[in-house]
Coordinates of C-alpha atoms in Angstrom, one line a residue:
M1 CA 0.0 0.4 -0.2
N2 CA 1.4 3.8 -0.6
R3 CA 1.7 5.0 2.9
S4 CA 1.8 9.0 2.8
V5 CA 3.3 7.9 6.6
D6 CA 6.5 7.6 6.6
H7 CA 7.5 6.5 10.2
R8 CA 9.6 4.9 13.3
H9 CA 8.2 1.9 14.6
F10 CA 8.7 0.2 17.8
P11 CA 6.9 -2.0 19.5
F12 CA 5.5 -2.0 23.2
V13 CA 8.1 -3.7 25.1
H14 CA 9.2 -0.6 27.7
A15 CA 11.5 -3.3 28.9
W16 CA 13.6 -2.8 25.7
A17 CA 12.5 0.4 24.7
R18 CA 14.6 1.3 27.6
A19 CA 17.7 -0.6 26.2
R20 CA 17.2 1.7 23.6
R21 CA 17.4 4.8 25.1
Q22 CA 21.7 4.4 25.4
L23 CA 21.2 4.3 21.0
P24 CA 22.4 7.5 19.5
I25 CA 19.5 9.8 19.6
L26 CA 17.6 11.8 16.4
L27 CA 18.4 15.4 17.1
V28 CA 14.8 17.2 15.6
A29 CA 15.0 21.0 14.6
L30 CA 11.9 21.6 16.6
L31 CA 11.7 25.2 15.7
G32 CA 10.7 23.1 11.7
L33 CA 7.9 21.5 12.9
C34 CA 6.4 25.4 14.2
S35 CA 5.5 26.0 10.5
A36 CA 3.5 22.8 9.8
G37 CA 0.4 23.7 10.9
L38 CA -0.3 20.7 12.7
W39 CA 2.1 22.2 16.5
A40 CA 0.4 24.0 20.0
Q41 CA 2.3 23.9 22.7
P42 CA 0.3 21.5 25.8
A43 CA -2.2 23.5 26.8
G44 CA -5.1 23.6 29.9
G45 CA -7.8 24.5 29.7
K46 CA -10.6 24.9 26.8
T47 CA -12.8 28.9 26.0
G48 CA -16.2 28.6 24.7
I49 CA -17.0 29.3 21.3
D50 CA -18.9 31.8 18.3
A51 CA -20.6 29.7 15.8
V52 CA -22.7 31.7 13.5
L53 CA -24.8 28.9 11.1
L54 CA -25.7 31.0 7.8
M55 CA -28.6 28.5 6.3
D56 CA -29.1 29.3 1.8
S57 CA -32.4 29.7 2.3
S58 CA -32.8 30.0 -1.8
G59 CA -35.6 27.8 -3.7
S60 CA -32.8 25.5 -4.9
M61 CA -33.0 23.4 -2.0
R62 CA -36.0 22.7 -1.9
W63 CA -34.2 19.3 -4.8
T64 CA -31.2 19.3 -3.5
D65 CA -32.8 19.5 0.3
P66 CA -36.9 18.7 -0.4
K67 CA -37.1 16.8 3.6
K68 CA -34.6 20.2 5.2
L69 CA -32.2 17.2 6.2
R70 CA -30.0 20.1 7.2
V71 CA -32.2 21.5 10.2
P72 CA -31.6 18.5 12.3
A73 CA -27.8 18.1 11.2
A74 CA -27.4 22.0 12.5
R75 CA -29.7 20.9 15.7
L76 CA -26.8 17.7 15.8
F77 CA -24.1 21.1 15.8
M78 CA -25.7 23.0 19.1
S79 CA -27.0 19.7 20.7
L80 CA -23.2 18.3 20.6
L81 CA -21.8 22.6 21.8
G82 CA -21.6 22.9 26.0
P83 CA -22.3 25.6 27.9
E84 CA -19.7 28.0 27.8
D85 CA -20.2 27.9 23.9
R86 CA -22.7 30.1 21.6
V87 CA -24.7 30.2 18.8
G88 CA -26.3 32.6 15.9
L89 CA -28.3 31.3 13.0
V90 CA -28.6 33.8 9.4
S91 CA -31.2 32.5 6.8
F92 CA -29.6 34.4 3.1
S93 CA -31.0 34.3 0.0
D94 CA -31.5 38.1 -1.8
A95 CA -29.8 39.1 1.1
G96 CA -29.3 37.8 4.3
Y97 CA -31.3 37.8 7.3
P98 CA -31.1 37.4 11.3
V99 CA -33.2 34.1 12.4
Q100 CA -30.7 34.1 15.8
F101 CA -28.6 36.3 18.1
L102 CA -25.9 34.7 19.8
T103 CA -27.8 32.5 22.5
P104 CA -25.6 30.6 25.2
L105 CA -27.1 27.0 25.0
E106 CA -27.4 26.3 29.5
G107 CA -31.2 26.1 29.6
E108 CA -34.1 27.7 28.1
A109 CA -31.6 29.8 25.5
E110 CA -30.6 25.9 24.3
D111 CA -33.9 25.4 23.5
K112 CA -34.9 28.7 21.8
A113 CA -31.8 28.2 20.0
L114 CA -33.0 24.5 18.9
A115 CA -35.6 25.5 18.3
S116 CA -35.4 28.7 15.7
T117 CA -34.0 25.9 12.5
D118 CA -37.9 25.2 12.4
R119 CA -37.5 29.0 11.1
I120 CA -35.8 27.5 7.7
S121 CA -37.0 27.7 4.6
S122 CA -36.6 26.9 0.6
R123 CA -38.1 30.4 -0.9
G124 CA -36.0 32.4 -1.5
V125 CA -35.5 33.8 -5.5
F126 CA -31.6 34.6 -4.8
T127 CA -27.6 33.0 -3.2
N128 CA -26.7 36.6 -2.6
L129 CA -23.2 35.0 -0.5
H130 CA -21.4 38.1 0.7
A131 CA -25.1 39.1 2.0
A132 CA -24.5 35.9 3.6
L133 CA -21.0 36.3 4.7
L134 CA -21.3 40.0 6.3
K135 CA -24.0 39.0 8.3
G136 CA -22.5 36.5 9.7
Q137 CA -19.4 38.9 10.5
E138 CA -21.9 41.1 11.9
M139 CA -23.3 39.2 14.1
L140 CA -19.9 38.4 16.0
Q141 CA -18.2 41.7 15.9
R142 CA -21.6 41.8 18.9
R143 CA -19.3 39.6 20.9
E144 CA -18.1 40.3 24.4
D145 CA -15.0 38.1 25.0
P146 CA -12.0 39.1 22.3
Q147 CA -10.6 35.7 23.4
R148 CA -13.8 33.7 22.3
E149 CA -13.2 31.3 19.1
Q150 CA -15.4 32.8 16.4
I151 CA -16.5 30.5 13.6
L152 CA -18.7 30.1 10.5
I153 CA -20.5 27.4 9.1
L154 CA -21.8 28.4 6.0
M155 CA -24.0 26.3 3.6
T156 CA -25.4 26.6 0.5
D157 CA -26.1 24.5 -3.2
G158 CA -25.1 27.1 -5.9
L159 CA -22.9 29.8 -7.3
M160 CA -23.6 33.0 -6.2
D161 CA -27.1 34.7 -8.2
V162 CA -28.1 38.7 -7.3
G163 CA -30.0 38.5 -11.1
D164 CA -27.4 40.6 -12.3
D165 CA -24.6 38.4 -14.5
L166 CA -21.4 41.9 -13.8
E167 CA -23.1 42.5 -10.2
E168 CA -22.2 38.3 -9.7
E169 CA -18.7 38.6 -10.5
R170 CA -18.0 41.8 -8.1
L171 CA -19.2 40.7 -5.3
G172 CA -17.9 37.4 -6.2
G173 CA -14.2 39.4 -6.1
L174 CA -15.4 40.6 -3.1
V175 CA -15.8 37.0 -2.0
V176 CA -12.7 35.8 -2.3
G177 CA -10.2 39.4 -2.0
E178 CA -11.7 42.0 0.9
T179 CA -13.6 40.0 3.0
L180 CA -11.9 37.2 3.4
D181 CA -8.5 39.5 4.1
Q182 CA -11.3 41.1 7.0
L183 CA -12.4 36.7 7.7
K184 CA -8.3 36.7 9.2
A185 CA -7.8 40.1 10.2
D186 CA -10.7 38.7 12.6
G187 CA -9.7 35.5 13.6
I188 CA -13.2 33.5 12.2
K189 CA -12.4 30.2 10.7
V190 CA -14.8 30.3 7.9
Y191 CA -16.1 26.1 7.4
T192 CA -18.6 26.1 4.4
I193 CA -20.6 23.0 2.6
A194 CA -21.9 22.3 -0.7
F195 CA -25.1 20.8 -1.5
T196 CA -23.9 19.8 -5.1
E197 CA -21.1 19.6 -7.7
G198 CA -23.0 22.3 -9.1
S199 CA -22.3 25.0 -6.4
D200 CA -18.9 27.8 -6.2
Q201 CA -16.7 25.3 -4.7
V202 CA -13.7 26.7 -5.3
M203 CA -14.7 30.1 -3.9
L204 CA -16.2 26.7 -0.5
Q205 CA -13.2 25.8 -0.5
Q206 CA -10.6 29.2 -0.7
L207 CA -12.7 30.7 2.4
A208 CA -11.8 27.9 3.9
D209 CA -8.4 27.9 3.2
G210 CA -8.0 30.6 4.0
T211 CA -9.5 31.2 7.2
G212 CA -8.4 28.2 8.8
G213 CA -11.3 26.3 8.3
L214 CA -13.3 23.5 6.7
Y215 CA -14.4 22.9 3.3
R216 CA -17.2 19.7 2.5
L217 CA -19.0 18.1 -0.1
A218 CA -22.8 17.1 1.7
R219 CA -22.7 14.8 -2.1
T220 CA -26.6 13.2 0.4
D221 CA -28.3 13.7 2.7
R222 CA -26.7 10.8 4.8
D223 CA -23.3 12.6 4.6
L224 CA -24.6 16.2 7.0
H225 CA -23.5 14.2 9.6
E226 CA -20.6 13.6 9.4
V227 CA -19.6 16.6 8.2
F228 CA -21.4 18.3 11.5
S229 CA -19.6 16.1 13.2
A230 CA -16.0 17.4 11.9
I231 CA -16.1 20.3 12.7
F232 CA -17.7 20.0 15.9
E233 CA -14.5 18.0 16.3
S234 CA -12.3 20.6 14.5
A235 CA -13.2 23.5 16.6
K236 CA -14.2 21.6 20.3
A237 CA -10.8 19.1 19.4
P238 CA -13.2 17.2 22.4
D239 CA -12.5 13.6 23.9
M240 CA -13.9 10.7 22.3
L241 CA -13.7 7.3 23.1
P242 CA -12.6 4.6 19.6
M243 CA -15.5 2.7 18.6
E244 CA -14.3 -1.0 16.7
G245 CA -17.1 -2.7 15.6
G246 CA -20.0 -0.8 17.5
E247 CA -17.9 -0.7 20.9
F248 CA -16.5 1.2 23.4
M249 CA -14.9 1.3 26.3
V250 CA -16.5 3.0 29.5
D251 CA -13.9 3.9 32.6
G252 CA -14.6 4.9 35.9
S253 CA -13.5 9.0 35.5
I254 CA -16.0 8.5 32.3
K255 CA -18.5 11.4 33.6
E256 CA -20.8 12.0 30.8
V257 CA -20.7 9.9 27.2
T258 CA -22.4 11.2 24.0
I259 CA -23.0 8.9 21.2
V260 CA -23.4 10.2 17.8
A261 CA -24.6 6.6 15.3
S262 CA -25.3 6.5 11.6
K263 CA -27.9 4.6 10.6
E264 CA -28.3 2.7 7.4
R265 CA -32.1 3.4 6.5
A266 CA -35.5 6.8 8.7
D267 CA -37.2 3.1 10.3
V268 CA -34.1 1.1 11.4
S269 CA -34.0 1.6 16.1
I270 CA -30.4 1.7 17.7
F271 CA -29.9 0.4 21.0
L272 CA -28.2 0.1 23.1
E273 CA -25.9 -3.6 24.8
T274 CA -24.5 -2.1 28.6
P275 CA -21.4 -4.3 30.3
S276 CA -24.1 -5.9 31.9
G277 CA -26.1 -7.1 29.1
K278 CA -29.8 -4.7 29.5
Q279 CA -30.7 -3.8 26.1
V280 CA -31.6 0.2 26.5
S281 CA -33.5 2.0 23.8
T282 CA -35.4 5.4 23.2
E283 CA -38.6 4.0 25.3
D284 CA -35.5 4.8 29.1
A285 CA -35.2 8.1 28.2
G286 CA -34.7 10.0 31.3
D287 CA -32.7 12.5 34.1
E288 CA -29.6 9.6 32.7
L289 CA -30.5 8.7 29.4
K290 CA -30.8 11.8 27.1
W291 CA -31.9 10.2 23.3
F292 CA -32.8 12.3 20.0
I293 CA -33.7 10.5 16.8
S294 CA -33.6 12.4 12.9
E295 CA -33.8 10.1 9.2
H296 CA -29.9 9.5 9.6
F297 CA -28.8 8.6 12.8
D298 CA -29.6 8.7 16.4
M299 CA -27.7 11.4 19.1
I300 CA -27.1 9.5 22.5
T301 CA -26.0 11.2 26.2
L302 CA -25.6 8.8 28.9
R303 CA -24.5 10.3 31.9
K304 CA -22.6 8.7 35.0
P305 CA -22.5 5.8 32.9
E306 CA -22.0 2.1 33.9
Q307 CA -18.3 0.7 33.8
G308 CA -17.2 -1.8 31.3
R309 CA -18.0 -2.0 27.3
W310 CA -20.1 -1.2 25.5
K311 CA -22.2 -1.8 22.6
L312 CA -24.1 0.4 19.5
L313 CA -26.7 -2.6 17.8
F314 CA -28.0 -2.2 14.8
S315 CA -25.8 0.6 13.8
A316 CA -24.0 1.2 10.5
G317 CA -21.9 4.0 9.1
N318 CA -18.9 6.0 11.4
N319 CA -20.2 6.5 14.9
R320 CA -18.5 8.2 17.4
A321 CA -18.9 9.0 21.1
Y322 CA -18.3 11.9 22.8
I323 CA -17.1 11.7 26.3
V324 CA -16.0 14.5 29.7
T325 CA -14.5 13.3 32.0
N326 CA -11.5 13.9 35.3
L327 CA -9.3 11.8 32.1
S328 CA -8.6 13.3 29.2
M329 CA -5.9 12.7 26.6
G330 CA -4.0 16.1 25.6
T331 CA -2.1 16.5 22.4
N332 CA -0.5 19.4 20.4
L333 CA -2.6 18.4 16.8
R334 CA -5.3 21.5 15.4
G335 CA -5.7 21.3 12.3
G336 CA -5.2 23.9 8.8
E337 CA -2.5 22.6 6.6
V338 CA 0.8 20.5 6.2
P339 CA 3.7 21.5 3.1
A340 CA 3.7 17.6 1.6
G341 CA 7.4 16.8 2.5
S342 CA 7.4 18.5 6.2
Q343 CA 8.6 16.7 8.9
T344 CA 5.7 17.0 12.6
A345 CA 5.8 16.1 15.7
I346 CA 2.8 14.6 16.7
E347 CA 2.6 14.4 21.2
S348 CA -0.2 12.8 23.3
W349 CA 0.0 12.8 27.0
L350 CA -2.9 11.3 29.8
E351 CA -4.5 14.4 32.2
R352 CA -5.5 14.2 35.3
D353 CA -8.0 17.4 36.7
G354 CA -5.8 18.9 34.7
E355 CA -2.8 17.7 35.2
R356 CA -0.4 15.7 32.9
V357 CA 0.1 12.6 34.5
T358 CA 4.0 11.1 35.0
T359 CA 3.4 7.3 36.6
E360 CA 4.6 5.1 36.0
A361 CA 2.0 2.0 37.2
M362 CA -0.9 4.5 35.1
L363 CA 1.6 5.0 31.5
S364 CA 3.4 1.7 31.6
N365 CA 0.4 -0.3 30.4
T366 CA -0.7 3.0 27.7
E367 CA 0.0 2.1 24.8
F368 CA -0.6 5.2 22.2
L369 CA -1.6 5.1 18.5
I370 CA -2.2 7.3 15.4
E371 CA -4.4 6.8 13.3
I372 CA -4.6 8.2 9.6
T373 CA -7.2 7.8 6.8
E374 CA -6.1 10.0 3.9
P375 CA -8.2 10.9 1.3
D376 CA -9.5 8.0 -0.4
G377 CA -11.1 7.4 2.7
V378 CA -8.9 4.1 3.3
V379 CA -7.3 3.8 6.7
S380 CA -3.3 3.4 6.7
D381 CA -1.8 1.3 9.6
I382 CA -1.8 2.3 14.1
F383 CA 1.7 3.8 14.2
P384 CA 3.1 4.1 17.7
M385 CA 3.5 7.1 19.5
L386 CA 6.9 6.3 22.4
D387 CA 8.6 8.9 24.8
L388 CA 12.3 7.9 24.2
G389 CA 13.4 11.7 23.8
E390 CA 14.8 10.1 20.2
V391 CA 12.6 10.8 16.9
G392 CA 11.0 14.4 18.1
D393 CA 10.3 14.0 21.3
R394 CA 11.9 16.0 23.3
E395 CA 12.2 15.2 26.5
A396 CA 12.2 11.0 27.4
G397 CA 10.4 10.3 30.7
D398 CA 8.1 13.4 30.7
G399 CA 4.1 11.4 30.1
I400 CA 4.5 13.4 26.0
H401 CA 4.5 10.3 23.8
T402 CA 5.6 12.1 20.6
N403 CA 6.2 10.3 16.7
L404 CA 7.9 12.0 13.9
L405 CA 5.7 12.2 10.5
T406 CA 6.5 13.5 6.9
F407 CA 2.8 13.7 4.8
R408 CA 3.3 13.0 1.2
K409 CA 0.2 12.5 0.0
P410 CA -1.5 15.5 -1.5
G411 CA -5.6 15.9 -0.2
D412 CA -7.0 16.2 3.0
H413 CA -7.0 13.5 5.6
N414 CA -8.8 13.2 9.9
L415 CA -5.4 12.7 12.1
R416 CA -6.8 10.8 15.2
V417 CA -4.7 9.5 18.7
I418 CA -5.0 7.2 20.3
A419 CA -4.5 6.4 24.4
R420 CA -5.4 3.1 24.9
S421 CA -4.8 1.0 28.1
P422 CA -7.3 -2.9 29.0
T423 CA -9.0 -0.4 31.7
F424 CA -9.7 2.8 29.6
E425 CA -9.4 4.2 26.7
R426 CA -9.7 7.7 24.9
S427 CA -8.9 9.8 21.6
R428 CA -9.1 12.5 19.8
S429 CA -9.0 13.6 15.9
A430 CA -7.8 17.0 13.3
Y431 CA -9.1 17.6 10.2
F432 CA -6.3 18.8 7.9
K433 CA -4.8 19.6 4.3
V434 CA -1.6 18.8 3.6
L435 CA -0.6 21.0 0.2
A436 CA 0.6 20.0 -2.9
P437 CA 4.4 21.2 -3.0
P438 CA 4.6 23.9 -6.3
A439 CA 5.5 22.6 -9.0
E440 CA 9.5 23.8 -10.5
A441 CA 9.3 26.5 -12.8
L442 CA 12.0 25.1 -15.8
P443 CA 15.0 27.0 -16.1
E444 CA 15.4 29.4 -19.3
P445 CA 17.4 28.5 -21.9
E446 CA 20.8 30.6 -21.6
P447 CA 21.3 32.7 -24.9
E448 CA 24.2 31.0 -26.5
P449 CA 27.2 33.6 -26.8
V450 CA 28.3 35.7 -29.3
T451 CA 31.6 35.3 -31.3
E452 CA 32.3 38.7 -33.2
P453 CA 33.6 37.2 -36.8
E454 CA 37.7 37.2 -36.5
P455 CA 39.5 39.7 -38.5
V456 CA 41.0 39.5 -41.9
P457 CA 44.3 41.0 -41.3
E458 CA 45.1 43.6 -44.0
P459 CA 47.6 41.5 -46.4
E460 CA 51.3 43.2 -46.2
A461 CA 52.4 45.0 -49.6
G462 CA 53.1 43.4 -52.8
E463 CA 51.8 40.1 -51.1
P464 CA 48.1 39.5 -52.8
A465 CA 46.1 39.4 -50.2
P466 CA 44.1 35.8 -48.8
Q467 CA 41.0 34.5 -50.6
L468 CA 38.2 33.5 -48.9
E469 CA 37.5 30.5 -48.8
E470 CA 33.8 30.0 -50.5
E471 CA 31.2 28.8 -49.0
V472 CA 30.0 26.0 -51.6
L473 CA 26.0 25.0 -51.4
I474 CA 25.7 21.3 -52.1
E475 CA 21.8 21.6 -52.9
E476 CA 19.8 18.6 -52.5
P477 CA 17.2 16.9 -55.1
Q478 CA 13.8 17.3 -54.7
E479 CA 12.0 13.9 -54.2
K480 CA 9.5 14.9 -57.0
G481 CA 12.8 15.2 -59.9
S482 CA 14.7 12.4 -58.6
S483 CA 11.4 10.2 -58.5
L484 CA 11.1 11.5 -62.5
G485 CA 15.5 11.0 -63.3
M486 CA 14.9 7.4 -61.9
I487 CA 12.1 6.6 -63.8
L488 CA 13.3 8.0 -67.7
G489 CA 17.1 6.0 -66.6
V490 CA 15.5 2.9 -66.0
F491 CA 13.6 3.1 -69.9
F492 CA 16.5 4.1 -70.9
G493 CA 19.0 1.5 -70.1
V494 CA 15.7 -0.8 -71.1
N495 CA 16.3 0.1 -74.8
L496 CA 19.6 0.1 -74.5
L497 CA 19.7 -3.3 -73.8
L498 CA 17.0 -4.5 -76.3
A499 CA 18.8 -3.0 -79.3
L500 CA 22.6 -4.5 -77.3
V501 CA 20.7 -7.7 -77.5
G502 CA 18.8 -7.6 -81.0
G503 CA 22.2 -6.0 -83.0
G504 CA 24.6 -9.3 -81.9
V505 CA 21.3 -11.4 -82.6
W506 CA 21.2 -9.7 -86.4
W507 CA 25.4 -9.8 -86.5
F508 CA 25.2 -13.3 -85.5
L509 CA 23.2 -14.7 -87.9
A510 CA 24.1 -12.4 -90.6
R511 CA 27.2 -14.3 -90.0
R512 CA 26.5 -17.9 -89.9
K513 CA 24.5 -17.4 -93.6
K514 CA 28.1 -15.8 -94.9
K515 CA 29.8 -18.9 -93.6
A516 CA 27.7 -21.0 -95.1
A517 CA 27.1 -19.7 -98.6
A518 CA 31.4 -19.6 -98.1
A519 CA 31.5 -22.6 -98.0
A520 CA 29.3 -23.9 -101.5
T521 CA 31.5 -21.6 -103.3
Q522 CA 34.6 -23.2 -101.6
G523 CA 33.1 -27.3 -102.3
E524 CA 32.4 -25.0 -105.6
D525 CA 36.3 -23.5 -107.1
G526 CA 37.8 -25.0 -104.1
D527 CA 38.6 -21.2 -103.0
E528 CA 38.8 -20.3 -99.0
D529 CA 36.3 -18.9 -97.2
E530 CA 37.6 -15.1 -97.5
D531 CA 36.4 -14.5 -93.6
E532 CA 38.4 -17.3 -92.7
V533 CA 41.8 -16.5 -94.2
E534 CA 40.9 -12.4 -92.1
D535 CA 40.5 -14.9 -89.1
R536 CA 43.6 -16.2 -90.3
K537 CA 46.2 -12.8 -90.3

């Protein structure tokens, strides 16, 4: 398999690993890692975000999203956010129309924000992307805390359309020019979602790339919750439980689990099986169990879940489990852009109540892993991360596990960092783009030096002037003339040959006749043949 990651592999045998500390240490230029886009210093607490959803309400959405599934997908995103976050909503067609200003997601305010999505329609005539971005930017500028992260989520199915070709061209230039520059200056990340391949994907990609957001194409309704989950993970970097085959491990430090489960069809029912073997469903919803149902996914929240291995039944697709816990996994992994061929040190560590875990008893049974999903959707091998003071690791035994990666295949990637032991599991995901190397410009050919002709020496008095060699030009024969000459030559040659043969035959026959006549005369008068006399002479 053609892998996009170069890696160093070490088995997870700690006695052997300690022995490797005596080997030469690989020197890594850590200063160069800061420019790779994924590097960040280990950080502590998380800050809230201000998110504004810009939802297309043009008439074409009746066909591209006939069941208005963008509405429950937006609710999914809102529901995943915490009480420290705020959400606003803008509907746009010919202009941007505020539906809900920034609202904290707790208590009655959260219910109000979720209900605001029902006011999204599909009755607009035009699609003014420029107006939508300006209205969202204006809403974010009303924030009280300048330190909060700001994001816009733009959802559309079409191109810039205001009913005038020249105006559309002007507004499109503003979006990728002045507007984009202002968004970058304000530190606003733009996440863009296209509902059809006929949308202005180039513009949407430029907005996302230029502000550090993500661009996704939701070809089907089923893709929407996957897209919003990816945006949530990119914006909030939540702690997650790895899910393999629909199973996940809950340990005693987990206070709450939120599961996003995909469904093949709307009529499919999802169940959870507890570690003790009991099945629970939406009918068991209550204070400790919340169950949100939509057409293509269910979102389930368990408070104070039972310890042990849980199973997700009758589900399909890429499922997720987000957790609230005092034992979390930290990482320097951040989404963004990475130049192809650049080296990046990915780090990971455990935290309990905000403090890094360094105890040997806990870390000796924990393995740290990296999983890469490449642009074609293929999951590559799982690569180990070690705390040996080499291969990008800054200090041995400090609890920070590292692997040095080199990404080579251009395109969108998903990188997942996993911490796993017999009693607990944690993971973090990030989405990033590997940039193709710039095409090397061909060197311009160097002009050939112009040499001056050597001067002809003046003849001395009494000497003849030197004669310059005359260039003889040999004119190559024309192809048609050459063919005609060959034909004429063959014709005359054949005729000459026939004339020679004919003349020889005539001479031979005439001589025979003359000899016969001479023989007859000699027989009569005994005279010698004149020709024979001539022959003897």
